[in-house]
Tab-separated table of C-alpha atoms in Angstrom:
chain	number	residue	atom	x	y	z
A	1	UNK	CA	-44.129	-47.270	24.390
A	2	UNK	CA	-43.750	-50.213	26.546
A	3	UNK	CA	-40.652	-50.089	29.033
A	4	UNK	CA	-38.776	-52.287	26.751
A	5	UNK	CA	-38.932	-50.433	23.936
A	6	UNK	CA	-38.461	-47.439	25.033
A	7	UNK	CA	-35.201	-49.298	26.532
A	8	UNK	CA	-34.421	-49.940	23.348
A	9	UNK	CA	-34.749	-47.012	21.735
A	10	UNK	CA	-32.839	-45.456	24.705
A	11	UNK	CA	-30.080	-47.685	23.448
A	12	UNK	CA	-30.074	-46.404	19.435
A	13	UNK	CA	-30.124	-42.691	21.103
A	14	UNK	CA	-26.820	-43.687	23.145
A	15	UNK	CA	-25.545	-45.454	20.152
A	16	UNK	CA	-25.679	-42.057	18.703
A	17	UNK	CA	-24.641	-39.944	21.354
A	18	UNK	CA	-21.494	-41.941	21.604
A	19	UNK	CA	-20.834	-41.668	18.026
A	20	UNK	CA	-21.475	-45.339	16.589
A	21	UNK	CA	-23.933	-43.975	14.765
A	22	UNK	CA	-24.877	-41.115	12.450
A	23	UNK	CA	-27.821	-39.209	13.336
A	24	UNK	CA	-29.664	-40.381	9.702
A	25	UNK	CA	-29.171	-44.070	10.930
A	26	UNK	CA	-30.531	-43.458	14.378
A	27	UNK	CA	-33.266	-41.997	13.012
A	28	UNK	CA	-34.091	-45.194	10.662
A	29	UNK	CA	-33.621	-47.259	14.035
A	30	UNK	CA	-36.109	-45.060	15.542
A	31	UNK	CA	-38.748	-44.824	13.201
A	32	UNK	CA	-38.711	-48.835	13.383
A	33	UNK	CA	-39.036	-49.092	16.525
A	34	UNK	CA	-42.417	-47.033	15.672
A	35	UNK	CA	-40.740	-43.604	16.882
A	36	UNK	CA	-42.250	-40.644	14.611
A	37	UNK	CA	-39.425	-38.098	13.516
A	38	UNK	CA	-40.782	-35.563	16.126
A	39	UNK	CA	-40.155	-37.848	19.452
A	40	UNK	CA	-37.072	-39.305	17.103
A	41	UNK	CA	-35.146	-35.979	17.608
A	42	UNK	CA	-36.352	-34.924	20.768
A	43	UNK	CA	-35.057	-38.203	22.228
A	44	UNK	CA	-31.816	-38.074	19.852
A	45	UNK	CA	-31.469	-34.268	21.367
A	46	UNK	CA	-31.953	-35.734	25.204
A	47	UNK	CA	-28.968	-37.972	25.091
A	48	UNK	CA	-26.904	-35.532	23.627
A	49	UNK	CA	-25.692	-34.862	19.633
A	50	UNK	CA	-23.005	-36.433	17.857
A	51	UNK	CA	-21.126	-35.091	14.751
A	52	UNK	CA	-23.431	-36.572	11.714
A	53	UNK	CA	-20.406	-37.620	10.448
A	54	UNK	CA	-19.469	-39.679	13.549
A	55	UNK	CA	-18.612	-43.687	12.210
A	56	UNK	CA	-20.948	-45.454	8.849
A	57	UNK	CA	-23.701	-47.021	9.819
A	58	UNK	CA	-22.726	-50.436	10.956
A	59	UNK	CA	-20.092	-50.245	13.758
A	60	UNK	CA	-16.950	-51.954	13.060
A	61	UNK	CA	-15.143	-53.937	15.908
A	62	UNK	CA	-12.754	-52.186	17.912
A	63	UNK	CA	-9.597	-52.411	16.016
A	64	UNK	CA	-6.670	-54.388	18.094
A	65	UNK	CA	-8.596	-55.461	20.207
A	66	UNK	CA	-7.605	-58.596	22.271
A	67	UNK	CA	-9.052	-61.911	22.127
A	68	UNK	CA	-12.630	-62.693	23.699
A	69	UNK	CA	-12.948	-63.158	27.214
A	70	UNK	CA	-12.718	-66.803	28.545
A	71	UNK	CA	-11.132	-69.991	26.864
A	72	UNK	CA	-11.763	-71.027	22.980
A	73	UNK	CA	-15.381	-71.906	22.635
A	74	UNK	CA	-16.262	-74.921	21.559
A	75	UNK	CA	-18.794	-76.026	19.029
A	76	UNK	CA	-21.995	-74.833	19.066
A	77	UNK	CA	-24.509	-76.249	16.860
A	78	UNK	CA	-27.889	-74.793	16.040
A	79	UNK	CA	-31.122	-76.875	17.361
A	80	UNK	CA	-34.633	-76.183	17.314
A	81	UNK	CA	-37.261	-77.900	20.058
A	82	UNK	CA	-40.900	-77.662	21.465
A	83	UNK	CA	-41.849	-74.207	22.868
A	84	UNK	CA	-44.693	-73.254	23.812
A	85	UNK	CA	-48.674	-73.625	22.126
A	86	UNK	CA	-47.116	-75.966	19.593
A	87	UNK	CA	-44.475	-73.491	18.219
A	88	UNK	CA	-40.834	-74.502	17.537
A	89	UNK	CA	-38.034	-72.635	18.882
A	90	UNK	CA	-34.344	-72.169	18.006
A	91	UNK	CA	-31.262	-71.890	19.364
A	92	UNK	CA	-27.294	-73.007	19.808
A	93	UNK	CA	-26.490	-75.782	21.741
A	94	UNK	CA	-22.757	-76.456	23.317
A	95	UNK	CA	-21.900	-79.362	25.340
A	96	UNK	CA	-19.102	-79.363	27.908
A	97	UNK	CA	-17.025	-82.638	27.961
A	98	UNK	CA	-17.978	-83.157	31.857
A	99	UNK	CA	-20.776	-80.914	32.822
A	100	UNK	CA	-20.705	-79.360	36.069
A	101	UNK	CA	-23.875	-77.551	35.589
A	102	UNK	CA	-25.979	-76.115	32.353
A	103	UNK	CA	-26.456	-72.185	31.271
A	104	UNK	CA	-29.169	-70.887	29.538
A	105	UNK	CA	-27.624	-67.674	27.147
A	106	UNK	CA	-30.087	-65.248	26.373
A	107	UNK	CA	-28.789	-62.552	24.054
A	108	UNK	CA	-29.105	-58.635	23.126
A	109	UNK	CA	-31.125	-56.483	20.959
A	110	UNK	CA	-29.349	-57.478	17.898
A	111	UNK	CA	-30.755	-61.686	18.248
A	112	UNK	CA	-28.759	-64.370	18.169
A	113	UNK	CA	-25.341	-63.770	16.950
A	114	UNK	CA	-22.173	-65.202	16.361
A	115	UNK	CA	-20.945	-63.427	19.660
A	116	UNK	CA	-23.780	-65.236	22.026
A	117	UNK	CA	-23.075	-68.378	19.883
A	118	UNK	CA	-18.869	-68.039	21.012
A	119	UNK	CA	-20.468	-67.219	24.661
A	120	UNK	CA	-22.157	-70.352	24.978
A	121	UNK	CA	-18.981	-72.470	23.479
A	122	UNK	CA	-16.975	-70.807	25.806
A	123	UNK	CA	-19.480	-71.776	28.654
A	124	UNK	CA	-19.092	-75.293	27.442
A	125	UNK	CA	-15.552	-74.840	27.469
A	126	UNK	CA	-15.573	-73.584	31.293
A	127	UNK	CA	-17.437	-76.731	32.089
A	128	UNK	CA	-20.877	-75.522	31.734
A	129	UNK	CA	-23.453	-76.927	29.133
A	130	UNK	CA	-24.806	-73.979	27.335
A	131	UNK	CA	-28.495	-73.597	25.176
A	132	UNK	CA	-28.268	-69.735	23.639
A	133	UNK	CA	-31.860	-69.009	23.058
A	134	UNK	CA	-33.213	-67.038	19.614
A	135	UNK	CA	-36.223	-65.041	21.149
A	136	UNK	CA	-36.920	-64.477	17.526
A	137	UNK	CA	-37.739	-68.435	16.822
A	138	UNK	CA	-41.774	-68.028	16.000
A	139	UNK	CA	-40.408	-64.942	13.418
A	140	UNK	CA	-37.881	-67.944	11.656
A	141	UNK	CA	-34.856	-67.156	13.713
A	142	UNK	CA	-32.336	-63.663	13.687
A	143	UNK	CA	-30.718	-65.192	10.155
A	144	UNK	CA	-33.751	-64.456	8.587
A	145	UNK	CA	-34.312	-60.645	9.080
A	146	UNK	CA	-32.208	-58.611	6.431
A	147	UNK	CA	-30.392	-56.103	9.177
A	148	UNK	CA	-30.246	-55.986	12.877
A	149	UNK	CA	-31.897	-52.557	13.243
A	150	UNK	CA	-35.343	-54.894	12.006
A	151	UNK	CA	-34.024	-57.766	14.659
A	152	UNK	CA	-34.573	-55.085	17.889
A	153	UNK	CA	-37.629	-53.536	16.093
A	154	UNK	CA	-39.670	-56.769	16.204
A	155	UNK	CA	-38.110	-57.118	19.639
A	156	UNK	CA	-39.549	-54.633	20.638
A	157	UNK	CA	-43.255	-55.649	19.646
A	158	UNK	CA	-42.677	-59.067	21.634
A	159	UNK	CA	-44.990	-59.560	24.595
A	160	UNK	CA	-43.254	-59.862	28.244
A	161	UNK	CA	-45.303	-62.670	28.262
A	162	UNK	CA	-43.957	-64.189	25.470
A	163	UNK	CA	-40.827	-63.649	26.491
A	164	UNK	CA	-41.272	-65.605	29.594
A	165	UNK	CA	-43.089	-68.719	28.179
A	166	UNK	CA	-40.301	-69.109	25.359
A	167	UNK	CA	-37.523	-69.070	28.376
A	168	UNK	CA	-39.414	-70.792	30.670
A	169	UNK	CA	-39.667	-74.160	27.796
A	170	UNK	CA	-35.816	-73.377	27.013
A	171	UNK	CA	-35.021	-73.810	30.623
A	172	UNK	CA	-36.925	-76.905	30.241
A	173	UNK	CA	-34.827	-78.271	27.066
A	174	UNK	CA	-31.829	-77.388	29.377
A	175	UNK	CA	-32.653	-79.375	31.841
A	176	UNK	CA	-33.413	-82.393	29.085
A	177	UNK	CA	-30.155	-82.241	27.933
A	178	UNK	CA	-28.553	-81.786	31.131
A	179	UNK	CA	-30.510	-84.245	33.325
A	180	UNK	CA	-29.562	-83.841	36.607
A	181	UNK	CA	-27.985	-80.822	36.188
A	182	UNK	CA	-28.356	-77.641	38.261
A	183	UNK	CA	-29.604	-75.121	35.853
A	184	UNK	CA	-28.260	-71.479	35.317
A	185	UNK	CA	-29.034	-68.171	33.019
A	186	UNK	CA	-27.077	-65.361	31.735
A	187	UNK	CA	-27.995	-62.726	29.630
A	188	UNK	CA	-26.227	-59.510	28.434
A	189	UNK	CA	-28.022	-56.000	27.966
A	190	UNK	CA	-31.524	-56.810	26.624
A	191	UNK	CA	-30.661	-60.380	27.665
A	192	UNK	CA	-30.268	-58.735	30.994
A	193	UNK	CA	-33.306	-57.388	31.418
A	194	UNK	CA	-34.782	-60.888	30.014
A	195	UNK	CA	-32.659	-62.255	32.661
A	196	UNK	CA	-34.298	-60.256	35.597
A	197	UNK	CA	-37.923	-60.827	33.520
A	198	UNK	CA	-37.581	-64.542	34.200
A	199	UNK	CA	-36.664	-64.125	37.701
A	200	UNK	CA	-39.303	-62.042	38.591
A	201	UNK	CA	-41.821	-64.473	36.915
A	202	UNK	CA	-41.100	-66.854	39.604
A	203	UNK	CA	-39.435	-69.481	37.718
A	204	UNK	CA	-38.000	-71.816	40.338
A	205	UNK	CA	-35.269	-73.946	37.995
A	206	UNK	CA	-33.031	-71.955	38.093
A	207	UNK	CA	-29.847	-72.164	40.577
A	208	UNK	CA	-28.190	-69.193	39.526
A	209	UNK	CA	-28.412	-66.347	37.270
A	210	UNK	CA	-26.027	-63.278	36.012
A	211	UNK	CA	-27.849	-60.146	34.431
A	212	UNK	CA	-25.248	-58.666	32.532
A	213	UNK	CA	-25.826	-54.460	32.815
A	214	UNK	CA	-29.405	-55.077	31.631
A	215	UNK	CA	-32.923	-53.018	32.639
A	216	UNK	CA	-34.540	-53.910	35.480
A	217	UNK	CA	-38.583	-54.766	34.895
A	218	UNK	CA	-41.277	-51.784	36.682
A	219	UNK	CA	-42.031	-53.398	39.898
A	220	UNK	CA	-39.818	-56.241	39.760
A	221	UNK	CA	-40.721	-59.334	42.383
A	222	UNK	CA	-38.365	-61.681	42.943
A	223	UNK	CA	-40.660	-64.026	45.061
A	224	UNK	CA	-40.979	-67.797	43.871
A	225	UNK	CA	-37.409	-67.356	42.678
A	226	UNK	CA	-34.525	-69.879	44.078
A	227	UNK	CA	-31.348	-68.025	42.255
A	228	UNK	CA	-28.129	-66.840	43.409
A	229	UNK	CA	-27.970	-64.032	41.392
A	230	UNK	CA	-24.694	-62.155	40.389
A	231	UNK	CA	-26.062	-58.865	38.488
A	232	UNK	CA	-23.351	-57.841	36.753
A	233	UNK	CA	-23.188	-53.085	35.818
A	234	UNK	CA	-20.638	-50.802	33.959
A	235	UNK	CA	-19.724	-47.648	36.022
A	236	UNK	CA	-20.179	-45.925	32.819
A	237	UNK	CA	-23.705	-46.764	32.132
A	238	UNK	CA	-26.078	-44.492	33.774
A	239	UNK	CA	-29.538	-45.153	31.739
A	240	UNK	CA	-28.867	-49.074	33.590
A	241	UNK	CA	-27.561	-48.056	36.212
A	242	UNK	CA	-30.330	-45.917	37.672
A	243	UNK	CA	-32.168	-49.071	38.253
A	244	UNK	CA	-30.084	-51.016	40.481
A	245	UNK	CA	-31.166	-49.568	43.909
A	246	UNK	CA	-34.107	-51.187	43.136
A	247	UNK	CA	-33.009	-54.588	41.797
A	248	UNK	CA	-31.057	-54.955	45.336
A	249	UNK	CA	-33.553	-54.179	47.360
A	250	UNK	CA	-36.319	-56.494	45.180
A	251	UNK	CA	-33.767	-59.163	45.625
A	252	UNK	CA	-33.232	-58.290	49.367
A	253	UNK	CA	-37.325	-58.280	49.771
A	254	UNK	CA	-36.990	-62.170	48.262
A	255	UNK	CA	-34.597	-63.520	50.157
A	256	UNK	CA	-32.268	-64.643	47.621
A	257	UNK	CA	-28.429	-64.955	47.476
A	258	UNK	CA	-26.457	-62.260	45.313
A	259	UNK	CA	-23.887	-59.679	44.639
A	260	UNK	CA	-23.665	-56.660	43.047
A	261	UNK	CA	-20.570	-56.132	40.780
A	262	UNK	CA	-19.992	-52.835	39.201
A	263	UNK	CA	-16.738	-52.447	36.954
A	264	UNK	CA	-14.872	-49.229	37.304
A	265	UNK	CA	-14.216	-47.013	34.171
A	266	UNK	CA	-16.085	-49.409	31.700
A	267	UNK	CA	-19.893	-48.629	29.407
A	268	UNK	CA	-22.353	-50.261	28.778
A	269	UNK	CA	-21.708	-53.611	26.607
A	270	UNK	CA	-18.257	-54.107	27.645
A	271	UNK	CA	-18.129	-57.590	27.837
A	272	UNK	CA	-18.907	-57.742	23.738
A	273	UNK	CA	-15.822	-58.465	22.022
A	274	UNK	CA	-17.301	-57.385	18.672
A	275	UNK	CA	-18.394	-53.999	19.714
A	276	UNK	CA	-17.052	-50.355	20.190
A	277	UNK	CA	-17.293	-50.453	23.783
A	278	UNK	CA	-15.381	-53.486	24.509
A	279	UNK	CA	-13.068	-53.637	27.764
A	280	UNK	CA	-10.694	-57.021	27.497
A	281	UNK	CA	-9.485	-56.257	31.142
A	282	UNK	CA	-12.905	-55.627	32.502
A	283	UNK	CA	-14.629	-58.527	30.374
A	284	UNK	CA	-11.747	-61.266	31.862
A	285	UNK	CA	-12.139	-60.238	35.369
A	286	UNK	CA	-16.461	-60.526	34.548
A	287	UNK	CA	-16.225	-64.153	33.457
A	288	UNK	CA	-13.893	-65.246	36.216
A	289	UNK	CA	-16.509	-64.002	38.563
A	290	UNK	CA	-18.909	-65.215	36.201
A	291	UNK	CA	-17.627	-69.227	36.295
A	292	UNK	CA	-16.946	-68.476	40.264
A	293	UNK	CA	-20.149	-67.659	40.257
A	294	UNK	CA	-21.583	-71.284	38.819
A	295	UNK	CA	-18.603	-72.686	40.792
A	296	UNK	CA	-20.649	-71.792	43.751
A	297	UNK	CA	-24.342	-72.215	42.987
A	298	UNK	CA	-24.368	-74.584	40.200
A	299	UNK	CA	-21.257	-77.171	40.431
């Protein structure tokens, strides 16, 4: 397996360990992410068993939960534009009233969702342009795949390389439609680790960037990157976690501004307002920092 699918498979095994899951849907995850049922239950076994009986299938959002993190979005309308080798690529698009800078969103395993859609509105809202990126475009966008266990299975078959040259001509639509803008990034678990991919590619746009608890590329190297990076972890999220000794010292080898911000008592994807493991307190104080953040580097 490549490290970003085992990654993701690493996440379906938590998913079941923390009982979102029952162990027959894990398994289905697995085996699409190309897992045979052997290596399926040895990994399931590794990160620990859950009652089979545990939640359905699909997750439901935390019940009572308070409102999203960050003021009310605003509109964000879908776009598509010139990527890469001819192909056309999708996304969201939200424009703040008066732009202080311009974010490009990059979301989790599950593709682009309503969720990264309210995170770039809310962006806009906060006085940053936002462009939420579908890393699924050349595949006919997230909408079209019938369940979100096939969205991080194809995901997972993506090249790095891909990866990079799809963000890299996103970050240039950004900067289109934000002319003069300093540009930014965020992304949030697998967007995370997209984040820290397109840092350590070298891209050179980019003013600022916030990896939100996401897995840090093998032999990461910052160099060629200008970013004041805020990398965002969850106390509570040790398979992440492990990595970021080395993500501070591969941004200390570079040079580059940042801080590390770990949030006490909190897992990993608490700053999703439609999952299980949502924290409202923790996911506030993360986007103040967050816009403070821009405030600093991008404004």
């Amino acid at each position: 397996m490549t490290p970003f699918q085992r990654y993701l498979a690493e996440e379906v095994a938590l998913d079941h360990a923390d009982g979102l899951i029952t162990r027959r849907e894990a398994l289905r995850r697995l085996g699409l992410l190309g897992l045979a049922l052997p290596a399926a239950t040895a990994l399931l076994s590794a990160c620990g068993a859950a009652p089979e009986a545990a939640t359905s299938p699909t997750p439901a959002p935390p019940t009572g939960a308070a409102s999203p993190a960050g003021p009310s979005p605003l509109p964000a309308e879908g776009i598509t534009f010139a990527g890469p080798e001819g192909v056309t690529l999708r996304g969201a698009w939200a424009a703040a009233a008066q732009p202080r800078g311009a974010v490009l969103v990059v979301h989790e395993n599950r593709g682009l969702t309503d969720h990264i859609r309210s995170v770039a509105g809310r962006l806009a809202a906060s006085g940053y342009s936002a462009l939420a990126l579908d890393l699924l475009s050349r595949e006919g966008g997230t909408a079209s795949f019938a369940d979100s266990a096939q969205v991080t299975a194809r995901l997972g078959e993506i090249s790095p390389d891909r990866f990079v040259a799809d963000m890299k001509a996103a970050v240039g639509e950004l900067g289109e439609r934000a002319s003069g803008a300093k540009l930014g990034m965020v992304g949030f678990c697998f967007g995370g680790g997209m984040t820290w991919l397109l840092l350590a590619s070298g891209e050179p746009r980019l003013a600022a960037a916030a990896p939100f608890y996401g897995p840090l590329p093998d032999g990461a190297d910052f160099a060629g990157s200008r970013a004041a990076v805020l990398a965002v972890y969850a106390e509570r999220d040790e398979r992440v976690n492990a990595s970021r000794p080395a993500a501070e010292a591969a941004l200390r080898r570079a040079g580059l501004t940042y801080e590390i911000v770990t949030f006490p008592g909190v897992r990993h994807a608490f700053f999703n307002d439609t999952g299980q493991r949502y924290d409202a307190g923790a996911a506030a104080q993360a986007y103040d920092r967050l816009i403070d953040w821009y405030d600093r580097h991008l404004a």
